[in-house]
Each structure stands twice: as structure tokens, then as C-alpha cells.
PDB file of C-alpha atoms in Angstrom:
ATOM      1  CA  MET A 477     -15.382 -63.300  31.060  1.00  0.00           C
ATOM      2  CA  ALA A 478     -11.804 -62.837  29.798  1.00  0.00           C
ATOM      3  CA  ALA A 479     -11.187 -60.145  27.169  1.00  0.00           C
ATOM      4  CA  PRO A 480     -10.335 -61.377  23.407  1.00  0.00           C
ATOM      5  CA  ARG A 481      -6.794 -61.694  22.959  1.00  0.00           C
ATOM      6  CA  ARG A 482      -5.388 -59.324  20.312  1.00  0.00           C
ATOM      7  CA  ARG A 483      -4.445 -61.147  16.884  1.00  0.00           C
ATOM      8  CA  ILE A 484      -1.325 -60.619  15.440  1.00  0.00           C
ATOM      9  CA  ARG A 485      -0.794 -60.726  12.067  1.00  0.00           C
ATOM     10  CA  LEU A 486       1.812 -62.992  10.903  1.00  0.00           C
ATOM     11  CA  ARG A 487       3.509 -62.787   7.453  1.00  0.00           C
ATOM     12  CA  GLY A 488       1.320 -64.911   4.471  1.00  0.00           C
ATOM     13  CA  ASP A 489      -1.365 -64.291   7.212  1.00  0.00           C
ATOM     14  CA  ALA A 490      -4.898 -63.400   5.395  1.00  0.00           C
ATOM     15  CA  ILE A 491      -5.470 -59.464   5.342  1.00  0.00           C
ATOM     16  CA  ARG A 492      -9.301 -58.736   6.710  1.00  0.00           C
ATOM     17  CA  ALA A 493     -11.812 -57.289   4.921  1.00  0.00           C
ATOM     18  CA  PRO A 494     -11.654 -53.135   6.134  1.00  0.00           C
ATOM     19  CA  THR A 495     -14.312 -52.461   8.589  1.00  0.00           C
ATOM     20  CA  GLU A 496     -16.786 -49.656   7.745  1.00  0.00           C
ATOM     21  CA  ARG A 497     -15.730 -46.937   9.500  1.00  0.00           C
ATOM     22  CA  ALA A 498     -12.009 -47.695   7.841  1.00  0.00           C
ATOM     23  CA  ARG A 499     -14.162 -47.664   4.126  1.00  0.00           C
ATOM     24  CA  ARG A 500     -15.828 -44.582   4.789  1.00  0.00           C
ATOM     25  CA  ARG A 501     -12.502 -42.747   5.663  1.00  0.00           C
ATOM     26  CA  ARG A 502     -10.377 -44.107   2.594  1.00  0.00           C
ATOM     27  CA  GLN A 503     -13.397 -42.802   0.193  1.00  0.00           C
ATOM     28  CA  ALA A 504     -13.212 -39.073   1.935  1.00  0.00           C
ATOM     29  CA  CYS A 505      -9.500 -39.059   1.432  1.00  0.00           C
ATOM     30  CA  LEU A 506      -9.998 -40.169  -2.124  1.00  0.00           C
ATOM     31  CA  ARG A 507     -12.576 -37.664  -3.023  1.00  0.00           C
ATOM     32  CA  GLU A 508     -11.089 -34.873  -4.952  1.00  0.00           C
ATOM     33  CA  PRO A 509      -8.768 -32.937  -2.744  1.00  0.00           C
ATOM     34  CA  ILE A 510      -8.298 -28.681  -2.655  1.00  0.00           C
ATOM     35  CA  ILE A 511      -5.427 -27.688  -4.798  1.00  0.00           C
ATOM     36  CA  GLY A 512      -2.526 -26.843  -2.698  1.00  0.00           C
ATOM     37  CA  ILE A 513      -3.609 -28.665   0.782  1.00  0.00           C
ATOM     38  CA  PRO A 514      -3.220 -32.767   1.320  1.00  0.00           C
ATOM     39  CA  ARG A 515      -6.166 -34.574   1.531  1.00  0.00           C
ATOM     40  CA  ARG A 516      -5.722 -35.360   5.003  1.00  0.00           C
ATOM     41  CA  ARG A 517      -5.135 -32.173   6.167  1.00  0.00           C
ATOM     42  CA  ARG A 518      -8.195 -30.793   4.377  1.00  0.00           C
ATOM     43  CA  ARG A 519      -9.824 -27.634   5.638  1.00  0.00           C
ATOM     44  CA  GLY A 520     -13.081 -25.755   4.748  1.00  0.00           C
ATOM     45  CA  PRO A 521     -16.641 -26.037   4.196  1.00  0.00           C
ATOM     46  CA  ASP A 522     -16.632 -29.493   3.060  1.00  0.00           C
ATOM     47  CA  ARG A 523     -14.935 -32.136   4.622  1.00  0.00           C
ATOM     48  CA  GLY A 524     -16.529 -34.959   2.930  1.00  0.00           C
ATOM     49  CA  ASP A 525     -18.865 -35.944   5.525  1.00  0.00           C
ATOM     50  CA  GLY A 526     -21.528 -33.778   4.028  1.00  0.00           C
ATOM     51  CA  ILE A 527     -21.505 -31.083   6.458  1.00  0.00           C
ATOM     52  CA  ARG A 528     -20.622 -27.795   6.172  1.00  0.00           C
ATOM     53  CA  HIS A 529     -17.727 -27.007   8.486  1.00  0.00           C
ATOM     54  CA  TRP A 530     -16.914 -23.101   8.410  1.00  0.00           C
ATOM     55  CA  PRO A 531     -14.099 -21.795  10.813  1.00  0.00           C
ATOM     56  CA  ARG A 532     -14.943 -18.743  12.947  1.00  0.00           C
ATOM     57  CA  GLN A 533     -13.193 -16.724  11.066  1.00  0.00           C
ATOM     58  CA  ASP A 534     -14.930 -17.622   7.449  1.00  0.00           C
ATOM     59  CA  HIS A 535     -18.384 -17.745   8.641  1.00  0.00           C
ATOM     60  CA  PRO A 536     -20.505 -16.386   6.078  1.00  0.00           C
ATOM     61  CA  ARG A 537     -22.282 -12.813   6.404  1.00  0.00           C
ATOM     62  CA  GLU A 538     -26.059 -12.691   5.924  1.00  0.00           C
ATOM     63  CA  PRO A 539     -26.872  -9.644   3.642  1.00  0.00           C
ATOM     64  CA  THR A 540     -27.480  -6.678   5.946  1.00  0.00           C
ATOM     65  CA  ASP A 541     -29.367  -3.418   4.077  1.00  0.00           C
ATOM     66  CA  ASP A 542     -28.525  -1.242   6.393  1.00  0.00           C
ATOM     67  CA  GLY A 543     -25.186  -0.406   4.945  1.00  0.00           C
ATOM     68  CA  GLY A 544     -23.024  -3.262   6.786  1.00  0.00           C
ATOM     69  CA  ARG A 545     -23.622  -1.972  10.341  1.00  0.00           C
ATOM     70  CA  ALA A 546     -24.179  -5.007  12.628  1.00  0.00           C
ATOM     71  CA  ASP A 547     -27.535  -6.292  14.273  1.00  0.00           C
ATOM     72  CA  PRO A 548     -27.778  -5.060  17.730  1.00  0.00           C
ATOM     73  CA  ARG A 549     -29.652  -8.716  18.195  1.00  0.00           C
ATOM     74  CA  ARG A 550     -26.493 -10.075  17.302  1.00  0.00           C
ATOM     75  CA  ARG A 551     -23.874 -10.658  20.636  1.00  0.00           C
ATOM     76  CA  ALA A 552     -20.643  -9.766  20.518  1.00  0.00           C
ATOM     77  CA  GLY A 553     -19.210 -13.507  21.320  1.00  0.00           C
ATOM     78  CA  ASP A 554     -21.454 -15.141  19.418  1.00  0.00           C
ATOM     79  CA  ARG A 555     -19.622 -18.017  18.178  1.00  0.00           C
ATOM     80  CA  HIS A 556     -22.055 -18.613  15.488  1.00  0.00           C
ATOM     81  CA  HIS A 557     -22.013 -15.295  13.816  1.00  0.00           C
ATOM     82  CA  ARG A 558     -18.959 -12.530  12.854  1.00  0.00           C
ATOM     83  CA  ARG A 559     -19.796  -9.089  13.895  1.00  0.00           C
ATOM     84  CA  PRO A 560     -20.085  -7.339  10.040  1.00  0.00           C
ATOM     85  CA  THR A 561     -17.602  -5.263   8.870  1.00  0.00           C
ATOM     86  CA  ARG A 562     -18.727  -1.520   7.901  1.00  0.00           C
ATOM     87  CA  HIS A 563     -19.765  -1.462   4.283  1.00  0.00           C
ATOM     88  CA  ILE A 564     -16.760  -0.677   2.159  1.00  0.00           C
ATOM     89  CA  GLY A 565     -18.389   2.645   0.641  1.00  0.00           C
ATOM     90  CA  ALA A 566     -18.224   4.343   4.055  1.00  0.00           C
ATOM     91  CA  LEU A 567     -13.999   3.516   4.176  1.00  0.00           C
ATOM     92  CA  VAL A 568     -13.807   5.723   0.871  1.00  0.00           C
ATOM     93  CA  PRO A 569     -12.767   9.284   1.882  1.00  0.00           C
ATOM     94  CA  ARG A 570     -14.863  11.871   0.112  1.00  0.00           C
ATOM     95  CA  ALA A 571     -12.109  13.092  -2.076  1.00  0.00           C
ATOM     96  CA  VAL A 572     -12.288   9.693  -4.306  1.00  0.00           C
ATOM     97  CA  ARG A 573     -16.353   9.045  -3.792  1.00  0.00           C
ATOM     98  CA  GLY A 574     -17.317  10.364  -7.455  1.00  0.00           C
ATOM     99  CA  ASP A 575     -19.716  12.888  -7.948  1.00  0.00           C
ATOM    100  CA  GLU A 576     -21.393  13.120  -4.219  1.00  0.00           C
ATOM    101  CA  VAL A 577     -18.829  15.422  -3.141  1.00  0.00           C
ATOM    102  CA  THR A 578     -15.888  18.043  -4.343  1.00  0.00           C
ATOM    103  CA  ALA A 579     -12.598  16.620  -4.955  1.00  0.00           C
ATOM    104  CA  PRO A 580      -9.573  17.606  -3.046  1.00  0.00           C
ATOM    105  CA  ASP A 581      -7.601  21.077  -4.032  1.00  0.00           C
ATOM    106  CA  ILE A 582      -4.386  18.932  -4.149  1.00  0.00           C
ATOM    107  CA  VAL A 583      -2.942  15.166  -4.774  1.00  0.00           C
ATOM    108  CA  LEU A 584       0.539  15.196  -3.388  1.00  0.00           C
ATOM    109  CA  VAL A 585       2.396  12.018  -4.932  1.00  0.00           C
ATOM    110  CA  GLY A 586       5.151  10.063  -3.538  1.00  0.00           C
ATOM    111  CA  LEU A 587       7.075   8.434  -5.762  1.00  0.00           C
ATOM    112  CA  GLY A 588       9.016   5.358  -4.659  1.00  0.00           C
ATOM    113  CA  ASN A 589       8.720   1.568  -4.266  1.00  0.00           C
ATOM    114  CA  PRO A 590       6.530  -0.789  -2.697  1.00  0.00           C
ATOM    115  CA  GLY A 591       7.751  -3.670   0.116  1.00  0.00           C
ATOM    116  CA  ASP A 592      10.781  -3.727   2.839  1.00  0.00           C
ATOM    117  CA  GLU A 593      13.068  -4.354   0.655  1.00  0.00           C
ATOM    118  CA  TYR A 594      13.232  -1.142  -0.976  1.00  0.00           C
ATOM    119  CA  GLN A 595      12.070   0.717   2.519  1.00  0.00           C
ATOM    120  CA  GLY A 596      14.947   3.719   3.328  1.00  0.00           C
ATOM    121  CA  THR A 597      16.583   3.760  -0.035  1.00  0.00           C
ATOM    122  CA  ARG A 598      17.094   6.419  -1.726  1.00  0.00           C
ATOM    123  CA  HIS A 599      14.787   5.895  -4.330  1.00  0.00           C
ATOM    124  CA  ASN A 600      12.168   5.936  -1.771  1.00  0.00           C
ATOM    125  CA  LEU A 601      12.410   9.429  -0.650  1.00  0.00           C
ATOM    126  CA  GLY A 602       8.913  10.824  -1.982  1.00  0.00           C
ATOM    127  CA  TYR A 603       7.608   7.794   0.117  1.00  0.00           C
ATOM    128  CA  GLU A 604       9.112   8.870   3.173  1.00  0.00           C
ATOM    129  CA  VAL A 605       7.832  12.635   2.589  1.00  0.00           C
ATOM    130  CA  VAL A 606       4.141  11.429   2.292  1.00  0.00           C
ATOM    131  CA  ASP A 607       4.560   9.041   5.869  1.00  0.00           C
ATOM    132  CA  LEU A 608       5.879  12.284   7.804  1.00  0.00           C
ATOM    133  CA  LEU A 609       2.996  14.086   6.717  1.00  0.00           C
ATOM    134  CA  THR A 610       0.481  11.954   7.264  1.00  0.00           C
ATOM    135  CA  SER A 611       1.934  11.027  11.233  1.00  0.00           C
ATOM    136  CA  ARG A 612       1.748  14.801  11.392  1.00  0.00           C
ATOM    137  CA  HIS A 613      -1.289  15.763  10.191  1.00  0.00           C
ATOM    138  CA  SER A 614      -3.744  12.599  10.145  1.00  0.00           C
ATOM    139  CA  ARG A 615      -4.551   9.857  12.998  1.00  0.00           C
ATOM    140  CA  ARG A 616      -6.516   7.794  10.326  1.00  0.00           C
ATOM    141  CA  THR A 617      -5.943   4.516   8.744  1.00  0.00           C
ATOM    142  CA  PRO A 618      -4.809   5.140   5.025  1.00  0.00           C
ATOM    143  CA  TYR A 619      -6.569   2.470   2.463  1.00  0.00           C
ATOM    144  CA  MET A 620      -5.327   1.445  -0.432  1.00  0.00           C
ATOM    145  CA  LYS A 621      -7.701   2.244  -4.006  1.00  0.00           C
ATOM    146  CA  HIS A 622      -6.416   2.882  -7.588  1.00  0.00           C
ATOM    147  CA  ARG A 623      -3.589   1.063  -7.053  1.00  0.00           C
ATOM    148  CA  ALA A 624      -2.137   3.459  -4.396  1.00  0.00           C
ATOM    149  CA  TRP A 625      -2.181   4.052  -0.869  1.00  0.00           C
ATOM    150  CA  LEU A 626      -4.353   6.828  -0.020  1.00  0.00           C
ATOM    151  CA  MET A 627      -4.941   9.157   2.616  1.00  0.00           C
ATOM    152  CA  PRO A 628      -7.085  12.581   2.833  1.00  0.00           C
ATOM    153  CA  VAL A 629      -5.654  15.117   5.025  1.00  0.00           C
ATOM    154  CA  GLU A 630      -5.961  19.140   5.322  1.00  0.00           C
ATOM    155  CA  ILE A 631      -2.468  20.967   5.035  1.00  0.00           C
ATOM    156  CA  GLY A 632      -2.550  24.776   5.392  1.00  0.00           C
ATOM    157  CA  GLY A 633      -6.519  25.107   5.040  1.00  0.00           C
ATOM    158  CA  ARG A 634      -6.605  23.178   2.059  1.00  0.00           C
ATOM    159  CA  ASP A 635      -7.868  19.182   1.497  1.00  0.00           C
ATOM    160  CA  VAL A 636      -4.897  16.873   0.258  1.00  0.00           C
ATOM    161  CA  LEU A 637      -5.080  13.905  -1.064  1.00  0.00           C
ATOM    162  CA  LEU A 638      -1.773  12.056   0.075  1.00  0.00           C
ATOM    163  CA  VAL A 639      -0.708   8.999  -2.887  1.00  0.00           C
ATOM    164  CA  LYS A 640       1.757   6.636  -2.381  1.00  0.00           C
ATOM    165  CA  PRO A 641       1.629   4.914  -5.901  1.00  0.00           C
ATOM    166  CA  LEU A 642       1.844   0.936  -5.380  1.00  0.00           C
ATOM    167  CA  THR A 643       2.628   0.058  -9.300  1.00  0.00           C
ATOM    168  CA  PHE A 644       6.459   0.345  -8.608  1.00  0.00           C
ATOM    169  CA  MET A 645       8.403   3.326  -9.571  1.00  0.00           C
ATOM    170  CA  ASN A 646       8.487   2.754 -13.462  1.00  0.00           C
ATOM    171  CA  SER A 647       4.836   2.568 -13.629  1.00  0.00           C
ATOM    172  CA  SER A 648       3.605   5.233 -11.401  1.00  0.00           C
ATOM    173  CA  GLY A 649       2.049   7.538 -13.605  1.00  0.00           C
ATOM    174  CA  HIS A 650      -0.664   4.570 -14.184  1.00  0.00           C
ATOM    175  CA  SER A 651      -2.185   4.987 -10.609  1.00  0.00           C
ATOM    176  CA  VAL A 652      -1.557   8.721 -10.717  1.00  0.00           C
ATOM    177  CA  ARG A 653      -3.554   9.028 -13.839  1.00  0.00           C
ATOM    178  CA  GLU A 654      -6.407   6.742 -11.961  1.00  0.00           C
ATOM    179  CA  VAL A 655      -6.499   8.729  -9.068  1.00  0.00           C
ATOM    180  CA  LEU A 656      -6.918  12.211 -10.870  1.00  0.00           C
ATOM    181  CA  ASP A 657      -9.806  11.319 -13.316  1.00  0.00           C
ATOM    182  CA  ALA A 658     -11.630   9.417  -9.744  1.00  0.00           C
ATOM    183  CA  CYS A 659     -11.045  12.772  -8.607  1.00  0.00           C
ATOM    184  CA  ASP A 660     -11.764  14.592 -12.292  1.00  0.00           C
ATOM    185  CA  LEU A 661      -8.628  17.001 -11.337  1.00  0.00           C
ATOM    186  CA  ALA A 662      -6.135  18.059 -14.011  1.00  0.00           C
ATOM    187  CA  PRO A 663      -2.708  17.349 -14.059  1.00  0.00           C
ATOM    188  CA  GLU A 664      -1.541  20.241 -12.694  1.00  0.00           C
ATOM    189  CA  ALA A 665      -3.367  19.357  -8.932  1.00  0.00           C
ATOM    190  CA  ALA A 666      -0.608  16.533  -8.853  1.00  0.00           C
ATOM    191  CA  TRP A 667       2.541  17.653  -6.811  1.00  0.00           C
ATOM    192  CA  ILE A 668       5.123  15.079  -7.366  1.00  0.00           C
ATOM    193  CA  VAL A 669       7.759  14.385  -4.840  1.00  0.00           C
ATOM    194  CA  VAL A 670      10.734  12.724  -5.869  1.00  0.00           C
ATOM    195  CA  ASP A 671      14.143  11.938  -5.468  1.00  0.00           C
ATOM    196  CA  ASP A 672      17.073  13.538  -8.033  1.00  0.00           C
ATOM    197  CA  TYR A 673      20.566  12.264  -8.301  1.00  0.00           C
ATOM    198  CA  ASN A 674      21.420  15.163 -10.496  1.00  0.00           C
ATOM    199  CA  ILE A 675      20.877  17.435  -7.362  1.00  0.00           C
ATOM    200  CA  PRO A 676      23.138  17.414  -3.957  1.00  0.00           C
ATOM    201  CA  LEU A 677      22.624  15.736  -1.337  1.00  0.00           C
ATOM    202  CA  GLY A 678      20.592  17.605   0.974  1.00  0.00           C
ATOM    203  CA  ALA A 679      18.932  19.865  -1.526  1.00  0.00           C
ATOM    204  CA  LEU A 680      15.554  20.850  -2.459  1.00  0.00           C
ATOM    205  CA  ARG A 681      14.022  21.853  -5.881  1.00  0.00           C
ATOM    206  CA  ILE A 682      10.596  22.997  -6.987  1.00  0.00           C
ATOM    207  CA  ARG A 683       9.625  23.056 -10.375  1.00  0.00           C
ATOM    208  CA  LEU A 684       6.260  24.230 -11.809  1.00  0.00           C
ATOM    209  CA  ARG A 685       7.137  21.900 -14.927  1.00  0.00           C
ATOM    210  CA  GLY A 686       9.851  20.491 -16.638  1.00  0.00           C
ATOM    211  CA  SER A 687      11.491  17.065 -18.541  1.00  0.00           C
ATOM    212  CA  ASP A 688      11.706  13.950 -16.620  1.00  0.00           C
ATOM    213  CA  GLY A 689      15.606  14.556 -15.848  1.00  0.00           C
ATOM    214  CA  GLY A 690      16.413  10.990 -16.654  1.00  0.00           C
ATOM    215  CA  HIS A 691      14.329   9.861 -13.519  1.00  0.00           C
ATOM    216  CA  ASN A 692      11.581   7.056 -14.813  1.00  0.00           C
ATOM    217  CA  GLY A 693       9.097   7.554 -11.900  1.00  0.00           C
ATOM    218  CA  ILE A 694       9.152  11.600 -13.748  1.00  0.00           C
ATOM    219  CA  ALA A 695       8.852   9.646 -17.378  1.00  0.00           C
ATOM    220  CA  SER A 696       5.987   7.232 -16.451  1.00  0.00           C
ATOM    221  CA  VAL A 697       3.760  10.153 -14.823  1.00  0.00           C
ATOM    222  CA  ILE A 698       4.297  12.574 -18.065  1.00  0.00           C
ATOM    223  CA  GLU A 699       3.582   9.515 -20.365  1.00  0.00           C
ATOM    224  CA  SER A 700       0.114   8.676 -18.752  1.00  0.00           C
ATOM    225  CA  LEU A 701      -0.571  12.336 -18.085  1.00  0.00           C
ATOM    226  CA  SER A 702       0.788  13.242 -21.875  1.00  0.00           C
ATOM    227  CA  THR A 703       1.761  16.633 -20.367  1.00  0.00           C
ATOM    228  CA  ARG A 704       4.945  18.079 -18.324  1.00  0.00           C
ATOM    229  CA  GLU A 705       3.014  20.861 -16.860  1.00  0.00           C
ATOM    230  CA  PHE A 706       2.623  19.480 -12.887  1.00  0.00           C
ATOM    231  CA  PRO A 707       4.575  20.332 -10.235  1.00  0.00           C
ATOM    232  CA  ARG A 708       7.401  18.473  -8.561  1.00  0.00           C
ATOM    233  CA  PHE A 709       9.437  18.765  -5.463  1.00  0.00           C
ATOM    234  CA  ARG A 710      12.623  17.193  -6.213  1.00  0.00           C
ATOM    235  CA  LEU A 711      14.873  16.125  -3.243  1.00  0.00           C
ATOM    236  CA  GLY A 712      18.639  15.802  -3.878  1.00  0.00           C
ATOM    237  CA  ILE A 713      20.797  12.527  -3.123  1.00  0.00           C
ATOM    238  CA  GLY A 714      23.959  13.588  -4.730  1.00  0.00           C
ATOM    239  CA  SER A 715      25.282  11.144  -7.853  1.00  0.00           C
ATOM    240  CA  ALA A 716      26.605   8.027  -7.354  1.00  0.00           C
ATOM    241  CA  PRO A 717      30.477   8.081  -6.844  1.00  0.00           C
ATOM    242  CA  GLY A 718      33.123   6.380  -8.970  1.00  0.00           C
ATOM    243  CA  ARG A 719      32.003   4.064 -11.611  1.00  0.00           C
ATOM    244  CA  MET A 720      28.855   2.560  -9.762  1.00  0.00           C
ATOM    245  CA  PRO A 721      25.906   2.142 -11.528  1.00  0.00           C
ATOM    246  CA  THR A 722      22.963   4.885 -11.214  1.00  0.00           C
ATOM    247  CA  ILE A 723      20.206   1.870 -10.705  1.00  0.00           C
ATOM    248  CA  LYS A 724      22.453   0.268  -8.087  1.00  0.00           C
ATOM    249  CA  TYR A 725      22.973   3.606  -6.250  1.00  0.00           C
ATOM    250  CA  VAL A 726      19.196   4.782  -6.041  1.00  0.00           C
ATOM    251  CA  LEU A 727      18.527   1.314  -4.716  1.00  0.00           C
ATOM    252  CA  GLY A 728      20.649   1.771  -2.079  1.00  0.00           C
ATOM    253  CA  ARG A 729      20.467   2.809   1.243  1.00  0.00           C
ATOM    254  CA  PHE A 730      22.065   6.139   2.635  1.00  0.00           C
ATOM    255  CA  ARG A 731      25.578   5.921   4.437  1.00  0.00           C
ATOM    256  CA  ARG A 732      25.767   5.898   8.521  1.00  0.00           C
ATOM    257  CA  GLU A 733      27.501   9.772   7.539  1.00  0.00           C
ATOM    258  CA  GLU A 734      24.755  10.512   4.887  1.00  0.00           C
ATOM    259  CA  LYS A 735      21.403   9.481   7.315  1.00  0.00           C
ATOM    260  CA  LYS A 736      21.291  12.928   9.330  1.00  0.00           C
ATOM    261  CA  GLU A 737      21.004  15.003   6.127  1.00  0.00           C
ATOM    262  CA  ALA A 738      18.447  12.199   4.287  1.00  0.00           C
ATOM    263  CA  GLU A 739      16.601  12.825   7.176  1.00  0.00           C
ATOM    264  CA  ALA A 740      16.400  16.772   7.743  1.00  0.00           C
ATOM    265  CA  LEU A 741      15.938  16.899   3.912  1.00  0.00           C
ATOM    266  CA  VAL A 742      12.530  14.464   4.199  1.00  0.00           C
ATOM    267  CA  ALA A 743      11.233  16.967   7.121  1.00  0.00           C
ATOM    268  CA  HIS A 744      12.395  20.043   4.902  1.00  0.00           C
ATOM    269  CA  ALA A 745      10.319  18.958   1.742  1.00  0.00           C
ATOM    270  CA  ALA A 746       7.480  18.256   4.271  1.00  0.00           C
ATOM    271  CA  ASP A 747       8.108  21.979   5.396  1.00  0.00           C
ATOM    272  CA  ALA A 748       7.650  23.146   1.673  1.00  0.00           C
ATOM    273  CA  VAL A 749       4.449  21.042   1.196  1.00  0.00           C
ATOM    274  CA  ALA A 750       2.811  22.585   3.995  1.00  0.00           C
ATOM    275  CA  TYR A 751       3.724  26.092   3.072  1.00  0.00           C
ATOM    276  CA  ALA A 752       3.175  25.730  -0.253  1.00  0.00           C
ATOM    277  CA  ALA A 753      -0.212  24.399   0.080  1.00  0.00           C
ATOM    278  CA  ARG A 754      -0.703  27.927   2.287  1.00  0.00           C
ATOM    279  CA  ASP A 755       1.278  30.381   0.483  1.00  0.00           C
ATOM    280  CA  GLY A 756       1.141  29.052  -3.031  1.00  0.00           C
ATOM    281  CA  LEU A 757       4.065  27.312  -5.152  1.00  0.00           C
ATOM    282  CA  THR A 758       5.849  30.436  -6.092  1.00  0.00           C
ATOM    283  CA  GLN A 759       6.262  31.782  -2.762  1.00  0.00           C
ATOM    284  CA  ALA A 760       7.554  28.025  -1.344  1.00  0.00           C
ATOM    285  CA  MET A 761      10.046  28.460  -4.617  1.00  0.00           C
ATOM    286  CA  SER A 762      11.372  31.603  -3.642  1.00  0.00           C
ATOM    287  CA  ARG A 763      11.731  30.361   0.024  1.00  0.00           C
ATOM    288  CA  PHE A 764      13.043  26.550  -0.198  1.00  0.00           C
ATOM    289  CA  ASN A 765      14.882  26.455  -3.413  1.00  0.00           C
ATOM    290  CA  ARG A 766      17.599  28.109  -2.198  1.00  0.00           C
ATOM    291  CA  THR A 767      18.339  26.321   1.000  1.00  0.00           C
ATOM    292  CA  LEU A 768      19.680  23.155   2.464  1.00  0.00           C
ATOM    293  CA  ALA A 769      18.140  21.196   4.974  1.00  0.00           C
ATOM    294  CA  VAL A 770      20.987  20.454   7.187  1.00  0.00           C
ATOM    295  CA  GLU A 771      23.564  24.134   6.818  1.00  0.00           C
ATOM    296  CA  PRO A 772      27.221  23.784   6.514  1.00  0.00           C
ATOM    297  CA  ASP A 773      29.356  24.201   9.788  1.00  0.00           C
TER     298      ASP A 773
END
């Protein structure tokens, strides 16, 4: 029997009624779409056919009563189940888990701005000191809580919580206040590491208290803590040249001839923090306040 010839529709020819398959497809496409996703590319648990389609990475996990540990009966390669992650409470370090454990001795806060566009700028020296201390004293993965990047370490025999606020420089105090409240610590326990354009490049100044010195990050911390009585490590970045606006200068990156001094200053400040944690802030002031990160030739 010869195969039926395909019908070619000419202009003016009558349009045939849609098949059942085409009708179902059209009804599925006309249903309410997921916001931001085209109808025909729609994905998710409901594709309009009454079947719940879960991609592997979005497969719902059954609740567990063992703190989130995996069921040993589930195979690692089982395509119908994701391997459950650890309970979030197990990821919170001892420093901020409430009344269960002792709070850290020191909360070291490096001020800066989050984001790749601010990485390497003069205003982010506080971040760089915290990053260096993390690489020296910890191999763990940091976590985020209280609108900040947190890492518990031990420096000089004391428990230290390294903090990088993620609220941007001008609102740093909100995050610092939340961390101190969670740890039930007084403002004096917060050591602030910050850049300072009133100090020559390469110089470090440790102070037990004081005003904001025109720094918006320190001003935010003072406002949130309602006190000026907290230590700070001030890293000199030098003043803006000529008529350059200060905001443009501090948000700019170091020039090629300044990078060596800036890197040495970060290492110098990290050494000062470790020394202060071990021997006290007063001893650290006597040793580091009169030295430069890079001595002149």
C-alpha cells in the first residue's frame, strides 16, 4: 500500500482542526507561567502535565532527626535522593552559638567593602589583614552570620573571632554590634583594623580609644556601640595627592611603587595583632607604633 501523500496547504485552503496532542500542548503553554521564565522553557516541579519533575539539585530532602546526618541506607549515587548536608547548627562555631559555650576573648574586625570592585583598594586594608591572619592561623572554611564573614581562630593562645562586615564601610557598626551581642561581649573586646589617610603610608598606629578621625567606618562603629572605648589598629595609606577628592583616593588602588609598602604594612599589622593578643595592647603599642613596615634605605 502506497504511503499517503502529504497534503500541502495552499492560500485560501481551510485550516484543519488541531489534533488532541497539539491541543494539550497549547493548554499547557497558556497556563500561568513562572515569573521571569518563558512558557516554553519553563522548568520546575510542575510542567503542566500533572507530574512533579524535580531536577537532581532541587530534589526535596526528607526531614531528619539526627542533626542532618545522612541515612546510611542511602547510596551516594542514588539519583532519587540528594546526600543531606550537615545541620546548620553544626556549622556555627563555638564563638557565636549562644549560651552553650564560652565567647571568644577578642573580636578582631577588619573594615572594608565587599565585592570584587573594591578588592585591592586602599579602603580595604582591614579586610586584607583579616585574610592574612586567616591564612596563617586557620585551614577551615569561613561562614557568614550577623551580616559578616566570620572565622574563629586561636592567636597567641587566645580565642579570636575574625570578622569582615558585609554591610559596606559606612554601616560597619551594625554588623559589629550584632556580633558582640551574640557573643555577649563588651565593646572593649572589639579590635578594629582600619585604613587611615591621616597617617603616612607604611606606618601603623595602635590606639586604645579615640575619635573617628574622619573615617566613616569608625564613626559607624562608635555610633552603634555608643562608645569610643575600643582599640583600633590604624594602617597609614597617606593623604590624597593634589586636589584629588579623598573618597576617590581611598577607593582607588595602590600605585605600582606603593604596592610593596602596602603588602609589608598588612603583614606588619598582622604581626602586631598576634603580638597584642599574646602580650597585650600596651606592649604592642610600645613596639609597633614607632616602626615602619618598610624601613627607608
